[in-house]
Each structure stands twice: as structure tokens, then as C-alpha cells.
Coordinates of C-alpha atoms and ligand atoms in Angstrom, one line a residue:
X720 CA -123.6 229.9 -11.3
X721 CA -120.6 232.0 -13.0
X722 CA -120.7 233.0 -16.0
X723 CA -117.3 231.8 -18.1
X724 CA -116.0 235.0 -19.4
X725 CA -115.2 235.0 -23.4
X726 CA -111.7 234.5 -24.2
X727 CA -110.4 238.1 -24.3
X728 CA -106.2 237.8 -24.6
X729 CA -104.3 236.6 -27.5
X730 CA -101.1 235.7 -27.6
X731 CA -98.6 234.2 -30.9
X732 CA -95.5 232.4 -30.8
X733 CA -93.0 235.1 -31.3
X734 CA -94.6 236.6 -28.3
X735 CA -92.8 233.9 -26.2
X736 CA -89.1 235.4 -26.9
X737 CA -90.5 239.1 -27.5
X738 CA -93.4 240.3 -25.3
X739 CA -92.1 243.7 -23.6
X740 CA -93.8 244.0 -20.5
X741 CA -96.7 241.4 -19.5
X742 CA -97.1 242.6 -15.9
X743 CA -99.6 245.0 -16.9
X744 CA -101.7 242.8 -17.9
X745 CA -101.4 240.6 -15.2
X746 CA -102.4 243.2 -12.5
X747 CA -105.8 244.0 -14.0
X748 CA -106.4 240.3 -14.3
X749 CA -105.8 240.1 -10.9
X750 CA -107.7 243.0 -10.5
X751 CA -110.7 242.0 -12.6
X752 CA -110.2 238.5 -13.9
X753 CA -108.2 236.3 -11.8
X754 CA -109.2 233.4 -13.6
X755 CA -109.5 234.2 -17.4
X756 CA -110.5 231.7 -20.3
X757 CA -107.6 232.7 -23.2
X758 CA -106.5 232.0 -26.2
X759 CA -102.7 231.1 -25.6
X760 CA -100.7 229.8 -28.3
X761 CA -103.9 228.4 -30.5
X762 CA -105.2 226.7 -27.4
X763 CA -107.7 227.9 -24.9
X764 CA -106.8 227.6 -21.6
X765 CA -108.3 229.4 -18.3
X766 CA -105.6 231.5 -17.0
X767 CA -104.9 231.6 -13.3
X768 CA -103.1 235.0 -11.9
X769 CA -103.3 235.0 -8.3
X770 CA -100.7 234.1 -6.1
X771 CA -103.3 231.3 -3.8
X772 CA -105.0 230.3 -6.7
X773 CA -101.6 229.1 -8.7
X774 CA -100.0 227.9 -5.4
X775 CA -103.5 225.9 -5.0
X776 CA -103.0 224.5 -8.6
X777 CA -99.4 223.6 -8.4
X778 CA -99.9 222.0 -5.6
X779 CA -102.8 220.1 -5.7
X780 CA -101.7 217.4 -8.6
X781 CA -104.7 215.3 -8.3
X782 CA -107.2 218.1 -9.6
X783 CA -104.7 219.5 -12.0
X784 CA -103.1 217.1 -14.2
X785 CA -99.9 217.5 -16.2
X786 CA -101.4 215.7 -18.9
X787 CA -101.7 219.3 -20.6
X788 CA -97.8 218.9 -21.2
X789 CA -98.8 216.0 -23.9
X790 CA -98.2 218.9 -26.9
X791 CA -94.8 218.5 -26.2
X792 CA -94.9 214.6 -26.4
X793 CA -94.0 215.7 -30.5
X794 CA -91.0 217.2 -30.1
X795 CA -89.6 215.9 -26.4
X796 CA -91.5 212.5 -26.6
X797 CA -92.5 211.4 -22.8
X798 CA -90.8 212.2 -20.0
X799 CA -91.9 213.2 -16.0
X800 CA -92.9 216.8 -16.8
X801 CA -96.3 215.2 -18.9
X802 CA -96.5 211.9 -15.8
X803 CA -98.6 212.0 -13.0
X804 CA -99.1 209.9 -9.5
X805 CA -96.9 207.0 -9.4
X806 CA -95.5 207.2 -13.4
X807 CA -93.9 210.4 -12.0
X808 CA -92.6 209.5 -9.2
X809 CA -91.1 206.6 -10.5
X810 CA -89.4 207.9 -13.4
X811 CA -88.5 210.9 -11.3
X812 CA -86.7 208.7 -8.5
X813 CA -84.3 207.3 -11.3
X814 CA -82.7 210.7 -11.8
X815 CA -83.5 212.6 -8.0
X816 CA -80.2 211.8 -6.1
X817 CA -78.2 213.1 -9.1
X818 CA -79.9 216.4 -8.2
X819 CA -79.7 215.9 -4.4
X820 CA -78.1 218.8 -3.0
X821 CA -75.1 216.5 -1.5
X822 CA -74.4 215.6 -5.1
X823 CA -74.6 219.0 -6.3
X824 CA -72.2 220.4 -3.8
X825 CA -69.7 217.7 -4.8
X826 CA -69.7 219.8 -8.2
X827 CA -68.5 222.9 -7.2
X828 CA -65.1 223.4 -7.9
X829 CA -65.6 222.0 -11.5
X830 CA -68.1 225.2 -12.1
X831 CA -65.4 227.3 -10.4
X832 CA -63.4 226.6 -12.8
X833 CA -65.5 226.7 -15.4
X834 CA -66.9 230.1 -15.0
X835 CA -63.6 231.3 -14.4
X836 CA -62.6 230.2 -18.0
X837 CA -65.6 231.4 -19.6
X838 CA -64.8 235.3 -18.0
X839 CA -60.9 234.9 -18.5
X840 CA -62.3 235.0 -22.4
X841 CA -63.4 238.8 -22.1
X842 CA -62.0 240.2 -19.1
X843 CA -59.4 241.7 -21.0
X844 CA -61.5 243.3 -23.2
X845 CA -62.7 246.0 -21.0
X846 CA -66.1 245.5 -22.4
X847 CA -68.6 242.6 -22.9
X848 CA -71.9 241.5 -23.6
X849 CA -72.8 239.6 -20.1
X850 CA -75.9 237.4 -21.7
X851 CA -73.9 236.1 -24.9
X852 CA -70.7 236.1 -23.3
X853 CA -71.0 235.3 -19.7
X854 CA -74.7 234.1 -18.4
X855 CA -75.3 232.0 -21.7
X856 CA -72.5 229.8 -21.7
X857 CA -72.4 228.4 -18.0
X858 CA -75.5 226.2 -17.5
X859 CA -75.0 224.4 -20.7
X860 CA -71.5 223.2 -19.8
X861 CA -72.4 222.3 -16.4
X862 CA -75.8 220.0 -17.4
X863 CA -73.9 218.6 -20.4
X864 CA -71.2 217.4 -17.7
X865 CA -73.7 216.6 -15.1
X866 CA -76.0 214.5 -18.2
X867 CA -72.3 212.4 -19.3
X868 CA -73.0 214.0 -22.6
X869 CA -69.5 214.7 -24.1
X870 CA -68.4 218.3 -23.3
X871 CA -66.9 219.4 -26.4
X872 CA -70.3 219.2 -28.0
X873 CA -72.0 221.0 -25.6
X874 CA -72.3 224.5 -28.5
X875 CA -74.4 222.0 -30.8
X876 CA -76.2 220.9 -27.8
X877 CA -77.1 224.1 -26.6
X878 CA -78.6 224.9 -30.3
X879 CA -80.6 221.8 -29.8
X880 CA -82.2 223.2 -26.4
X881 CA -83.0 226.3 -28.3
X882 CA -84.8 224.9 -31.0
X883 CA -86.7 222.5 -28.5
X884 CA -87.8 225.8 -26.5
X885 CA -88.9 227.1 -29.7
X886 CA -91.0 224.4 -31.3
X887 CA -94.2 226.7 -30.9
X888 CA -92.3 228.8 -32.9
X889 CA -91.0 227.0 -35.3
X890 CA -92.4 223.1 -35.2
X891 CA -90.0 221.9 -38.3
X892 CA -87.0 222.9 -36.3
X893 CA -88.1 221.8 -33.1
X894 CA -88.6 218.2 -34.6
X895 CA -85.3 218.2 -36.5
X896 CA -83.5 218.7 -33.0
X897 CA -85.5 216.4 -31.4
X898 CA -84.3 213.9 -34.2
X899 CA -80.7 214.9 -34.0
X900 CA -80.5 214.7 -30.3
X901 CA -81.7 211.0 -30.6
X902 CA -79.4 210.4 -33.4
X903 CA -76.4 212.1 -30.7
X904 CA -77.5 210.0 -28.0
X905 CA -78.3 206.4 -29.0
X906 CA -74.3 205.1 -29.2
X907 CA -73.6 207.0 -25.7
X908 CA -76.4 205.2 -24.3
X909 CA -75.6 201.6 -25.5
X910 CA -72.2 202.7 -24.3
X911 CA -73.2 203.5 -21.1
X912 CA -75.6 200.7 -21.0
X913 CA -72.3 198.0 -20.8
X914 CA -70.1 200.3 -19.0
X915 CA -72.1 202.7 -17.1
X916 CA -70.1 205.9 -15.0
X917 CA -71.4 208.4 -12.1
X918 CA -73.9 210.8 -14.5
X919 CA -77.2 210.6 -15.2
X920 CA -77.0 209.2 -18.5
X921 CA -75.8 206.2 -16.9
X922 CA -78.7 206.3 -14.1
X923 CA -81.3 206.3 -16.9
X924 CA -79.4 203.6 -18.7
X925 CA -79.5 201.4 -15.5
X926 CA -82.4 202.7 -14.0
X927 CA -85.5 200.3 -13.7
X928 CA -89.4 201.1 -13.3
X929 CA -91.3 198.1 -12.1
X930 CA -88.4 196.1 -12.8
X931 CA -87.9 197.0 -16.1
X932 CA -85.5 198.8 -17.8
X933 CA -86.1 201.9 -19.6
X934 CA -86.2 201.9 -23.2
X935 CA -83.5 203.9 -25.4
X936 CA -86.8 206.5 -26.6
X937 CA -87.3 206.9 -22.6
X938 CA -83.8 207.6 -21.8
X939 CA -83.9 209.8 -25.0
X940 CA -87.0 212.1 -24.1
X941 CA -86.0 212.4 -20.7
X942 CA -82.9 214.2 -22.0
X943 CA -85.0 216.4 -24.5
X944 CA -86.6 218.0 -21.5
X945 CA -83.3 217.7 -19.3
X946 CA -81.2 219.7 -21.2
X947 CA -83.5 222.6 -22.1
X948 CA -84.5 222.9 -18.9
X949 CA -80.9 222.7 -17.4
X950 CA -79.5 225.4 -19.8
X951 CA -82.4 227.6 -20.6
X952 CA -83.3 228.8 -17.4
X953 CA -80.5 229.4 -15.1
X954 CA -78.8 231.9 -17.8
X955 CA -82.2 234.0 -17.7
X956 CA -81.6 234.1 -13.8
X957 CA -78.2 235.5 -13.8
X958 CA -78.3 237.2 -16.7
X959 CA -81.9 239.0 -14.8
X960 CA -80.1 239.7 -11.5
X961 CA -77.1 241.4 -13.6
X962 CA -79.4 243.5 -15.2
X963 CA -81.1 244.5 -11.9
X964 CA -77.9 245.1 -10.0
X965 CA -76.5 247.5 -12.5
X966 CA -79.8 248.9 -13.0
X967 CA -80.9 249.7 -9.9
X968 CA -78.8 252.9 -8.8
X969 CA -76.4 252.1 -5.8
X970 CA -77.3 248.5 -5.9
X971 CA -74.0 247.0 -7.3
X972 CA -72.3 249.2 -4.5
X973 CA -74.2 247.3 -2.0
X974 CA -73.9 244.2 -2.7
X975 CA -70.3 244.7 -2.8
X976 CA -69.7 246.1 0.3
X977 CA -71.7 243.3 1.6
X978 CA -71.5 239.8 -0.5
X979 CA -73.9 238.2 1.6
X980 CA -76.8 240.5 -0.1
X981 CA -75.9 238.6 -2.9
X982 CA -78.5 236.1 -2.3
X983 CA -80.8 238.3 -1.5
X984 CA -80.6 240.1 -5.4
X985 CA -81.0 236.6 -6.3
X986 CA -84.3 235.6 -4.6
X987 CA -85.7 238.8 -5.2
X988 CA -84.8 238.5 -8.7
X989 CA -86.4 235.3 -8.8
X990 CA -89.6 236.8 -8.0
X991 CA -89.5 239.9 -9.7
X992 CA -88.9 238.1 -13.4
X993 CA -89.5 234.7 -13.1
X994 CA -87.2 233.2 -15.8
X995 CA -90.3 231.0 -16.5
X996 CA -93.2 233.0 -16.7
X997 CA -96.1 229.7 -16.0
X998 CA -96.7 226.0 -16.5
X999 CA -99.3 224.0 -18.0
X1000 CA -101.9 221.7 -16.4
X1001 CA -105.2 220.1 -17.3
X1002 CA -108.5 219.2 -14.7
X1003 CA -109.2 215.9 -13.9
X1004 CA -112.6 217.1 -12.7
X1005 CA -115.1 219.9 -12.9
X1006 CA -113.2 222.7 -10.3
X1007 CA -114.2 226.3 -9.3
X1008 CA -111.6 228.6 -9.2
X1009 CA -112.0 232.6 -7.8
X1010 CA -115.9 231.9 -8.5
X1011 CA -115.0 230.7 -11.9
X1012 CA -116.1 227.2 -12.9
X1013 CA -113.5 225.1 -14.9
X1014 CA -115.0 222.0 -17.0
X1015 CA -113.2 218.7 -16.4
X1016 CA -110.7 218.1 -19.4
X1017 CA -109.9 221.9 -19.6
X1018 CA -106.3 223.7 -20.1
X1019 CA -105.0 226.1 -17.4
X1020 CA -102.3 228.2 -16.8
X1021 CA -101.2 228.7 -13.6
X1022 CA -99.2 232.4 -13.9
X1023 CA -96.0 231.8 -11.8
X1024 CA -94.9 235.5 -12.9
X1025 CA -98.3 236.8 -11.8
X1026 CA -98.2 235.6 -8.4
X1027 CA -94.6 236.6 -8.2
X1028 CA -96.2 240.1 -8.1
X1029 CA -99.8 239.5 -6.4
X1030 CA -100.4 243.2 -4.3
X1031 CA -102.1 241.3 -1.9
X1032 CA -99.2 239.1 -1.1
X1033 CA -96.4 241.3 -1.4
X1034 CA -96.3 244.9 -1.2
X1035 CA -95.6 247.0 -3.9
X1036 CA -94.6 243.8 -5.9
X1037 CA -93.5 245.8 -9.1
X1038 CA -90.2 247.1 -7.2
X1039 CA -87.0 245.4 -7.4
X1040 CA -86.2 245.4 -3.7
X1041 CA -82.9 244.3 -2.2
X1042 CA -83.9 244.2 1.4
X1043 CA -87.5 242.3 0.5
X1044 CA -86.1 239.2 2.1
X1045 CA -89.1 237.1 0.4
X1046 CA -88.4 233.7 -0.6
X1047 CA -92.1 231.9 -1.0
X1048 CA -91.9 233.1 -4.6
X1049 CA -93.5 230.5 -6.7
X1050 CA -91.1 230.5 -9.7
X1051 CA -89.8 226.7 -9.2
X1052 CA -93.2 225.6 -9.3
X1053 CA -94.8 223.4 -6.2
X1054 CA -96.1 220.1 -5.6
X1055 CA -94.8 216.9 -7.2
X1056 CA -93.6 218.8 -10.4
X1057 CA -91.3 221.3 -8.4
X1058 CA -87.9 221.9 -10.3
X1059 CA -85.7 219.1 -10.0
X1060 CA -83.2 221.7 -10.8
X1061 CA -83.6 223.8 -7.7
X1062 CA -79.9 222.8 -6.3
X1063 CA -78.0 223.1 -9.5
X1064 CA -79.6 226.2 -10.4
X1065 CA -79.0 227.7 -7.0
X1066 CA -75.2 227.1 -6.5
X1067 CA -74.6 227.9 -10.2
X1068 CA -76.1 231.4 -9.7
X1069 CA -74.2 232.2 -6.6
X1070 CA -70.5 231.1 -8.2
X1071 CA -71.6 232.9 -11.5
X1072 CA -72.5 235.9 -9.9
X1073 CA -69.6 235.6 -6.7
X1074 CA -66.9 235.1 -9.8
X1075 CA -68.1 238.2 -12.1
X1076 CA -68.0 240.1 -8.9
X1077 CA -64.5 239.6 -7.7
X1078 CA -63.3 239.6 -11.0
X1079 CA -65.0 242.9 -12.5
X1080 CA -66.3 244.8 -9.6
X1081 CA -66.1 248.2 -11.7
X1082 CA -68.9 247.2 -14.2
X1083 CA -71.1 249.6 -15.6
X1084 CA -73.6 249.5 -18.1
X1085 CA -72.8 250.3 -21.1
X1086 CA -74.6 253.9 -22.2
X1087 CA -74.4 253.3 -25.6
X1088 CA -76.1 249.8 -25.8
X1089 CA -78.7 249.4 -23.9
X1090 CA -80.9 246.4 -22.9
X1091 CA -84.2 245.4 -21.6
X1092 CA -85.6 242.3 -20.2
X1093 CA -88.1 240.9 -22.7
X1094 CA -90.4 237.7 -23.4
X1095 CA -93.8 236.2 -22.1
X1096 CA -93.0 232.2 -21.2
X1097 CA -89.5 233.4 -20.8
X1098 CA -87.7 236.3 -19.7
X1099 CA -84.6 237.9 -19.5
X1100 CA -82.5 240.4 -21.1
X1101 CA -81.2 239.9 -24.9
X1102 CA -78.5 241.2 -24.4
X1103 CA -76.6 243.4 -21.7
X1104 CA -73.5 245.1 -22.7
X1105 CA -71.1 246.9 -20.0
X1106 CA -67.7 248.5 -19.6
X1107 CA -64.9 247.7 -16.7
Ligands
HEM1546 C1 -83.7 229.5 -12.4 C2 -83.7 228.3 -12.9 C3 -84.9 227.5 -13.0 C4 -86.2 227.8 -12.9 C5 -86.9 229.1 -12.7 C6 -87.0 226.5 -13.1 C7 -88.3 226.4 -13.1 C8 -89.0 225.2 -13.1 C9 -90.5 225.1 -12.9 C10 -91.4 226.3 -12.7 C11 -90.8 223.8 -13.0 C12 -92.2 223.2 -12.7 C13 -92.8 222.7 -14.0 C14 -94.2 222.2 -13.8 O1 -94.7 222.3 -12.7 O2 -94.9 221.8 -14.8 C15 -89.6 223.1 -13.2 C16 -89.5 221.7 -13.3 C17 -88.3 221.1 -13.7 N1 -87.0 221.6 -13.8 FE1 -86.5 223.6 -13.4 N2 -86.1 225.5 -13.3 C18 -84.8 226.0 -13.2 C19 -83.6 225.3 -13.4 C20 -83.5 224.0 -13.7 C21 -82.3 223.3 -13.9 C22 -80.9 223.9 -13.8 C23 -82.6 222.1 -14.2 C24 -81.7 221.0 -14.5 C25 -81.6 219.9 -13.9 C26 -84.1 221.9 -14.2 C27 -84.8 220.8 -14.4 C28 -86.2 220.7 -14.2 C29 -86.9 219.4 -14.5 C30 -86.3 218.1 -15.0 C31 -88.2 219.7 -14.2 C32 -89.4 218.7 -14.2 C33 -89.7 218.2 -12.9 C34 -90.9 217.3 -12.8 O3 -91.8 217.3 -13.8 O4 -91.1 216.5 -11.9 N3 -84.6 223.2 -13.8 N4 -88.5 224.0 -13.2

């Protein structure tokens, strides 16, 4: 019999945009702890840091539920990323084939051009700030057009995601976007409802589960989770590899000597700083994990960013290495829950980071402002601020 260690690690909301440098911590719970009750955002939960033990959890959706994901039911209402077994799947099927790869690809020239008008903005400047002016705006315009929600409101729809992210935060704002997005929504769903159109709006309006059709407050909480995740985590991937490339003497030189190392500063990015640092998931029954006994009905955390950087299955996991060639990183998740967003997210990356390359191939950080990647259930830089 193991005994359950005490909860030792404490973490508050502002810690989720702020936290300097977790990986630390993670290595000596690897080291001592691999699976660690917590305190984590008011909650206890048993942490999971190694990379088999969170592949085994993502994976194995029977064991651990995603019922944990019910303390967002508030502020998104219910949507696939809480479901499990055949709920999920169903709901998920509605919306899959507008993230099939096929359909994807067929979107390419439309983010072509639209990352090309978001750099023609600055590139006269001679300076910019790459996360605020480059990496931010992209995904958002490309989910809104992908969602059917109107493009011309995709500024107030990006300050919607935001507060959504930040409900632990700040739970007033959270629900007021949550309210406002419903508010946005309902006419373009009726709308779409009598005279539906090739987005996913229209797939959801349309879309049956057990032969009925979803309900406007489905529809609407599937998009509360939709566009967050859409536009708050492929910015924190560019923005990441940006801020390696130029950090990482010689790197930048590389890469443009040879673009096909461009997806290799991607993936390695990926792994190196996980935009999304874990995920949430609850036991269905009594479980031991690294000698550890879970209860049934428990929170735990399988640590995606932890794994990432697991000694024993990468070496020297803290370096940022062009030539690793790794790509079993685990920071789209696994299982039934992996990111539905793994196409989109992929092919927007590569344009972003082909278009900034052949348009500004001189850029240099800039020595005056410099930048750090920070945060502890997301990461990426604040800011990065360079010359050309
Ligand atoms: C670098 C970019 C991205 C990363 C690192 C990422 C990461 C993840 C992770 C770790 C999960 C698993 C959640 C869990 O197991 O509980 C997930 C699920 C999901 N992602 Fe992404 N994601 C990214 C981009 C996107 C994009 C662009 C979209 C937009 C379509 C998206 C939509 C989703 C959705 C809808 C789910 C829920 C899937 C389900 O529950 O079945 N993601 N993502």
C-alpha cells in the first residue's frame, strides 16, 4: 500500500498567464514525485509528470474521464471536450470533416493572403512586435472564417476567447462573454438554420445526434470552446518558434538556407513549450499510477509540458534542438480527445512562419525590448519585439 503524498504545490490564477519557468518543477517531480496530489487552481488533483504515465492517461479514456472538464460547463456550457464514449464521438463527428485535412488544405490560399495583409501592416515599419502584431492576429481570422462567424467582428470575438481562457481568473468576465457570444450567435444560427452554407456553423445547425437536431445552447457552447481553442493556441505556437529561431544563435541562418528545417523548428518547438501546458481528466475507478493509488472520482492532471521534456524519453529535453527530429511529443493530447485542430493548426504555422520568412528574412531581436516566454496552462512569449 502507497502512501498518498500531502498536497505540496500551489498554484493561483494569475499563475496561468505569468508563471516564469515551470520546468523546474517538473523535473524533480519526475524525479521524486511522478504522480503528486496538488492543489491547482482551488482544486486538488493528482498530477501526472511522466511522459508514459500521461500518454497512458490520455489515451486510455475509459479510466480517465473528461468529466473533470464539467467546471467549465459555467462559462462554455457543454460541448465534446467535457463528453465521453459515444456522446463524444457523436457530437464530435458533426464537426470532424470540417477539420479533415482535405478540407483544410482547400483553405490555403485564403490564409496566404491573409497573413500577407496582416505583415504588409508593419513591414514598412522596420520594427514590430511579432506577438501583437503578427502571431496574434492570424488564427482568429482564420477560425472565425472557418466557424461562418462574420469576419469583420472577428477583434470583438477574439476578446471574447480571451475572457473565456481567463474565467479562472476572472469568473464575472468569463460569464459576460459567454453571454455576449450567445447573444452574437443566436440570429446567425436561425439564419443558417433556413439557409445553411459550407462552415461549421452550418454543420452544427444541420447536424443531428440520434436523429435529432441540436439545440441553439448546443450549437452555442460548442463555439465557446471552438473559438478559444482555434485562436488561443496556434498564436502561442508561432509566436514560440519565432522566439526560438531568433533566440537560438545561428538558428534563423539555418533555417533560411534550408526552408525545409522549418518544420523541424516547429515540432521541436511544439515539444519544447507546449502552448498548452496539460488537460484535465477525472477516474472512473480506483487506478494506481507510478505506485501511487488514485481513488475513483479523483481529479488528475496529465502534464503534457512535463512529458514533452521526460529525460528518460528524450535526451537532454531542456534544449531547443533543431536537428532533434522528434515528433511523438504529446502536446495535441491522445486518444479520443486529440485536437481536432491538429490540421488547421499545422498549415497555419507553416504559411505564418514561410510568409514572415520571405518577407523579413533580416529580423533581429530587438536589444532594447526584450521578451521571455511565460505562463503555466499557457505559454508563450508576451511580447517579441525585433528590427529588419
Ligand atoms: C498549436 C496549436 C494547438 C494545440 C497545442 C492544441 C492542443 C490541444 C490539446 C492538448 C487537446 C486535448 C484536450 C484534452 O484531451 O482534454 C486539444 C483538443 C481540441 N482542440 Fe486543439 N490545439 C491546438 C490548436 C487547435 C485549433 C487551431 C483548433 C481549432 C479548430 C483546436 C480545436 C480543438 C478542439 C475542438 C479540441 C477538443 C477535441 C475533443 O475534445 O474531442 N485546437 N487541443
Amino acid at each position: 500500500m502507497t502512501q498518498q503524498p500531502e498536497p505540496e504545490v500551489s498554484f493561483s490564477p494569475q499563475d496561468l498567464f505569468d508563471f516564469p519557468d515551470p520546468y523546474p518543477l517538473f523535473a524533480s517531480l519526475r524525479a521524486s514525485s511522478p504522480v503528486l496530489r496538488v492543489v491547482q487552481f482551488r482544486r486538488e488533483t493528482f498530477m501526472v509528470t511522466r511522459y508514459d504515465d500521461v500518454a497512458t492517461v490520455l489515451r486510455d479514456g475509459e479510466t480517465f474521464s473528461s468529466r473533470s472538464n464539467e467546471q467549465l460547463t459555467e462559462v462554455m456550457g457543454r460541448n465534446i471536450i467535457q463528453m465521453d464514449g459515444k456522446e463524444h464521438q457523436k457530437h464530435r463527428q458533426i464537426v470532424q470533416y470540417a477539420f479533415h485535412f482535405k478540407s483544410i488544405a482547400a483553405l490555403e490560399s485564403y490564409m496566404r493572403d491573409v497573413i500577407h495583409q496582416i505583415i504588409d501592416r508593419f513591414a514598412a515599419d522596420g520594427r514590430a512586435d511579432l506577438v501583437e502584431q503578427f502571431a496574434e492576429p492570424f488564427p482568429i481570422r482564420v477560425i472565425a472564417k472557418i466557424a461562418g462567424v462574420p469576419i469583420q467582428d472577428f477583434e470583438q470575438f477574439k476578446r471574447w476567447a480571451l475572457d473565456i481562457i481567463g474565467f479562472t481568473k476572472d469568473r464575472e468576465r468569463g460569464l459576460e462573454a459567454s453571454r455576449a457570444i450567445e447573444q452574437f450567435l443566436l440570429p446567425i444560427i436561425a439564419q443558417r438554420r433556413a439557409d445553411p452554407v459550407d462552415d461549421v456553423l452550418s454543420r452544427l445547425a444541420v447536424g443531428e445526434v440520434d436523429g435529432q437536431r441540436l439545440t441553439d445552447e448546443e450549437i452555442v457552447s460548442f463555439m465557446r470552446l471552438l473559438l478559444p481553442a482555434g485562436a488561443e493556441t496556434t498564436f502561442r505556437w508561432i509566436g514560440s518558434t519565432l522566439h526560438a529561431l531568433l533566440h537560438h544563435p545561428g538558428a534563423l541562418e539555418e533555417v533560411l538556407a534550408d526552408r525545409a528545417l522549418v518544420a523541424n523548428a516547429l515540432e521541436e518547438t511544439l515539444r519544447w513549450e507546449t502552448p498548452v501546458l496539460f488537460v484535465g481528466r477525472e477516474t472512473t475507478r480506483p487506478v494506481t499510477i507510478a505506485g501511487v493509488e488514485i481513488p475513483e472520482g479523483r481529479a488528475v492532471t496529465p502534464v503534457i509540458a512535463s512529458a514533452n521534456r521526460d529525460e528518460s524519453h528524450y535526451p537532454d529535453p531542456d534544449r531547443w534542438d533543431l536537428h532533434r527530429g522528434a515528433d511523438d511529443h504529446l502536446s495535441f493530447g491522445g486518444g479520443r480527445h486529440f485536437c481536432l485542430g491538429y490540421h488547421l493548426a499545422r498549415i497555419e504555422a507553416r504559411i505564418a512562419l514561410d510568409a514572415i520568412l520571405d518577407r523579413l528574412p533580416t529580423l533581429r531581436v530587438d536589444p532594447d525590448r526584450p521578451s521571455r516566454i511565460v505562463g503555466l496552462a499557457f505559454r508563450s512569449p508576451k511580447s517579441l519585439h525585433v528590427t529588419f
